[in-house]
Short mmCIF file of C-alpha atoms in Angstrom, two decimals:
data_model
loop_
_atom_site.label_atom_id
_atom_site.label_comp_id
_atom_site.label_asym_id
_atom_site.label_seq_id
_atom_site.Cartn_x
_atom_site.Cartn_y
_atom_site.Cartn_z
CA GLN A 1 151.27 96.59 -22.15
CA SER A 2 153.62 99.70 -20.71
CA ILE A 3 154.31 102.88 -21.69
CA TYR A 4 157.20 101.48 -23.52
CA THR A 5 154.70 99.23 -25.90
CA ASP A 6 152.46 102.50 -26.30
CA LEU A 7 155.48 104.87 -27.25
CA GLU A 8 157.23 101.97 -29.74
CA LEU A 9 153.49 101.61 -31.07
CA ILE A 10 153.04 105.35 -31.73
CA SER A 11 156.43 106.02 -32.97
CA LYS A 12 155.78 103.52 -36.10
CA ALA A 13 152.15 104.91 -36.89
CA ASN A 14 151.33 107.39 -39.58
CA PHE A 15 148.04 108.31 -38.08
CA VAL A 16 146.70 107.80 -34.25
CA LEU A 17 142.75 108.16 -33.57
CA CYS A 18 142.04 108.05 -30.06
CA ALA A 19 139.75 109.00 -27.31
CA ALA A 20 140.71 111.90 -24.82
CA SER A 21 143.12 109.88 -22.65
CA GLY A 22 146.67 110.46 -21.53
CA PHE A 23 147.77 107.47 -24.40
CA SER A 24 146.78 110.22 -26.77
CA TRP A 25 149.45 112.83 -25.79
CA TYR A 26 152.26 110.39 -26.89
CA ALA A 27 151.61 111.16 -30.62
CA SER A 28 152.60 114.64 -30.16
CA LEU A 29 156.16 113.24 -29.10
CA TYR A 30 156.56 111.98 -32.65
CA ASN A 31 154.50 114.45 -34.69
CA VAL A 32 152.06 111.67 -35.66
CA PRO A 33 148.70 113.08 -37.05
CA THR A 34 146.20 112.77 -34.67
CA VAL A 35 142.38 112.89 -33.95
CA TYR A 36 141.85 113.51 -30.25
CA SER A 37 137.78 112.96 -29.80
CA ASN A 38 135.60 113.31 -26.94
CA ASN A 39 137.13 115.85 -25.17
CA TRP A 40 135.67 117.91 -22.59
CA GLN A 41 138.16 119.98 -21.13
CA ILE A 42 138.68 122.38 -24.13
CA ILE A 43 141.11 124.82 -22.20
CA HIS A 44 143.50 121.60 -21.44
CA PRO A 45 144.30 120.50 -24.79
CA PRO A 46 146.98 118.19 -26.05
CA TYR A 47 149.81 120.28 -27.23
CA GLY A 48 151.15 118.74 -30.98
CA GLU A 49 150.69 120.47 -33.76
CA PHE A 50 149.38 117.93 -35.95
CA ILE A 51 146.74 117.27 -33.28
CA ILE A 52 143.01 117.81 -34.35
CA GLN A 53 140.41 118.08 -31.51
CA LEU A 54 136.91 116.69 -31.62
CA PRO A 55 135.07 118.24 -28.28
CA LEU A 56 132.28 116.47 -26.89
CA LYS A 57 128.99 118.31 -27.08
CA PHE A 58 126.56 118.89 -24.17
CA LEU A 59 122.69 119.05 -23.76
CA ASN A 60 121.25 120.65 -20.82
CA LYS A 61 118.21 119.29 -18.98
CA ASN A 62 115.89 121.13 -21.56
CA ASP A 63 117.76 119.02 -24.35
CA GLN A 64 119.27 122.59 -25.65
CA LEU A 65 122.81 122.37 -26.63
CA VAL A 66 125.49 123.93 -24.15
CA LYS A 67 128.02 126.63 -25.17
CA PHE A 68 131.25 125.79 -24.61
CA SER A 69 132.20 128.70 -22.36
CA GLU A 70 129.43 127.10 -19.72
CA ILE A 71 131.38 123.84 -20.20
CA ILE A 72 134.84 125.88 -19.61
CA LYS A 73 133.55 127.80 -16.82
CA HIS A 74 132.53 124.31 -14.79
CA ASN A 75 136.05 123.02 -15.79
CA ILE A 76 137.35 125.83 -14.13
CA GLU A 77 135.46 126.25 -11.23
CA ILE A 78 134.07 122.77 -10.63
CA ASP A 79 135.74 119.80 -12.41
CA ASN A 80 139.23 120.55 -12.69
CA TYR A 81 140.05 117.24 -14.34
CA ASN A 82 137.09 114.44 -14.01
CA PHE A 83 133.65 115.12 -15.62
CA ASN A 84 131.18 114.80 -12.97
CA ALA A 85 128.04 116.73 -13.96
CA PHE A 86 125.91 113.59 -15.64
CA ASP A 87 123.19 115.04 -13.39
CA LYS A 88 123.27 118.57 -15.32
CA TYR A 89 124.31 117.36 -18.96
CA LYS A 90 123.71 114.78 -21.38
CA VAL A 91 127.00 114.03 -23.45
CA ILE A 92 126.91 113.80 -27.20
CA ALA A 93 130.15 111.99 -28.38
CA SER A 94 131.90 112.60 -31.59
CA ASN A 95 130.05 110.97 -34.69
CA GLY A 96 131.47 108.95 -37.74
CA LYS A 97 131.41 112.02 -40.31
CA ASP A 98 133.03 114.51 -37.87
CA ILE A 99 136.01 111.98 -36.93
CA LEU A 100 136.44 111.28 -40.90
CA GLU A 101 136.75 115.06 -41.40
CA ALA A 102 138.89 115.53 -38.70
CA SER A 103 141.05 112.77 -39.78
CA LYS A 104 141.50 114.30 -43.21
CA GLU A 105 142.36 117.50 -41.34
CA ALA A 106 145.38 115.69 -39.49
CA MET A 107 146.67 113.84 -42.11
CA ASN A 108 146.62 116.87 -44.49
CA LEU A 109 148.54 119.17 -41.64
CA THR A 110 151.71 117.10 -42.30
CA ILE A 111 151.64 117.42 -46.25
CA ASN A 112 150.48 121.15 -46.43
CA TYR A 113 150.65 122.66 -42.77
CA GLU A 114 148.53 125.88 -42.29
CA ASN A 115 147.69 127.61 -39.02
CA ALA A 116 144.43 127.19 -37.00
CA SER A 117 141.52 128.86 -38.10
CA ILE A 118 140.63 132.59 -36.83
CA ASP A 119 137.88 131.02 -35.22
CA TYR A 120 140.12 128.77 -32.87
CA ILE A 121 142.51 131.86 -32.36
CA ASN A 122 139.69 133.92 -31.06
CA LEU A 123 138.54 130.93 -28.87
CA LYS A 124 142.01 130.67 -27.56
CA ASN A 125 142.57 134.22 -26.75
CA LYS A 126 139.89 134.33 -24.54
CA TYR A 127 141.59 131.76 -22.29
CA LYS A 128 145.33 133.48 -22.37
CA LYS A 129 146.24 131.94 -18.59
CA TYR A 130 145.24 128.43 -19.56
CA PRO A 131 146.76 125.67 -21.53
CA ILE A 132 145.17 126.22 -24.44
CA TYR A 133 146.59 129.35 -25.37
CA PHE A 134 149.84 127.69 -25.33
CA SER A 135 149.03 124.45 -27.32
CA GLU A 136 149.43 123.96 -30.84
CA SER A 137 146.53 121.89 -31.42
CA ARG A 138 143.16 122.97 -32.60
CA ILE A 139 139.54 121.94 -32.66
CA SER A 140 138.83 120.43 -36.03
CA LYS A 141 138.02 123.67 -38.76
CA ASN A 142 134.89 121.48 -39.95
CA PHE A 143 133.63 120.88 -36.39
CA MET A 144 133.91 124.57 -35.43
CA GLU A 145 131.88 125.75 -38.75
CA LYS A 146 129.38 123.24 -38.23
CA ASN A 147 128.84 124.28 -34.44
CA LYS A 148 129.40 128.10 -34.60
CA MET A 149 126.76 128.33 -32.26
CA LEU A 150 128.73 126.69 -29.46
CA PHE A 151 131.62 128.91 -29.43
#
């Protein structure tokens, strides 16, 4: 029921699955493999090297998938913190398959660490003055491969 309880719980965990929230940032303090799901602030990711992100996907009014560059622009220019564009976009949350694959990726990082994919590094390099550039977490490789058209 407090930050101390959260920290104690995470310090003993082998894995954390959470939605995009402040709670999820604690896992990086203990290097606990984490899946950070349903994040819309792609350029403001958590920092831990064992965190795999699963961003939200969006549909426009014509039910077409929206590229992340548009969502990032919205984040930078309009909604810095809270997402207030439900009148403009429909939100698609992470599904079970994506969560399972991201979980495998996160757990594997502690056993066989590898750098982020070249696609993710290229994405980071577009935003050098934002936190994404400095963060060690990464978007799920599986998610990026399945959704190349969004990047």
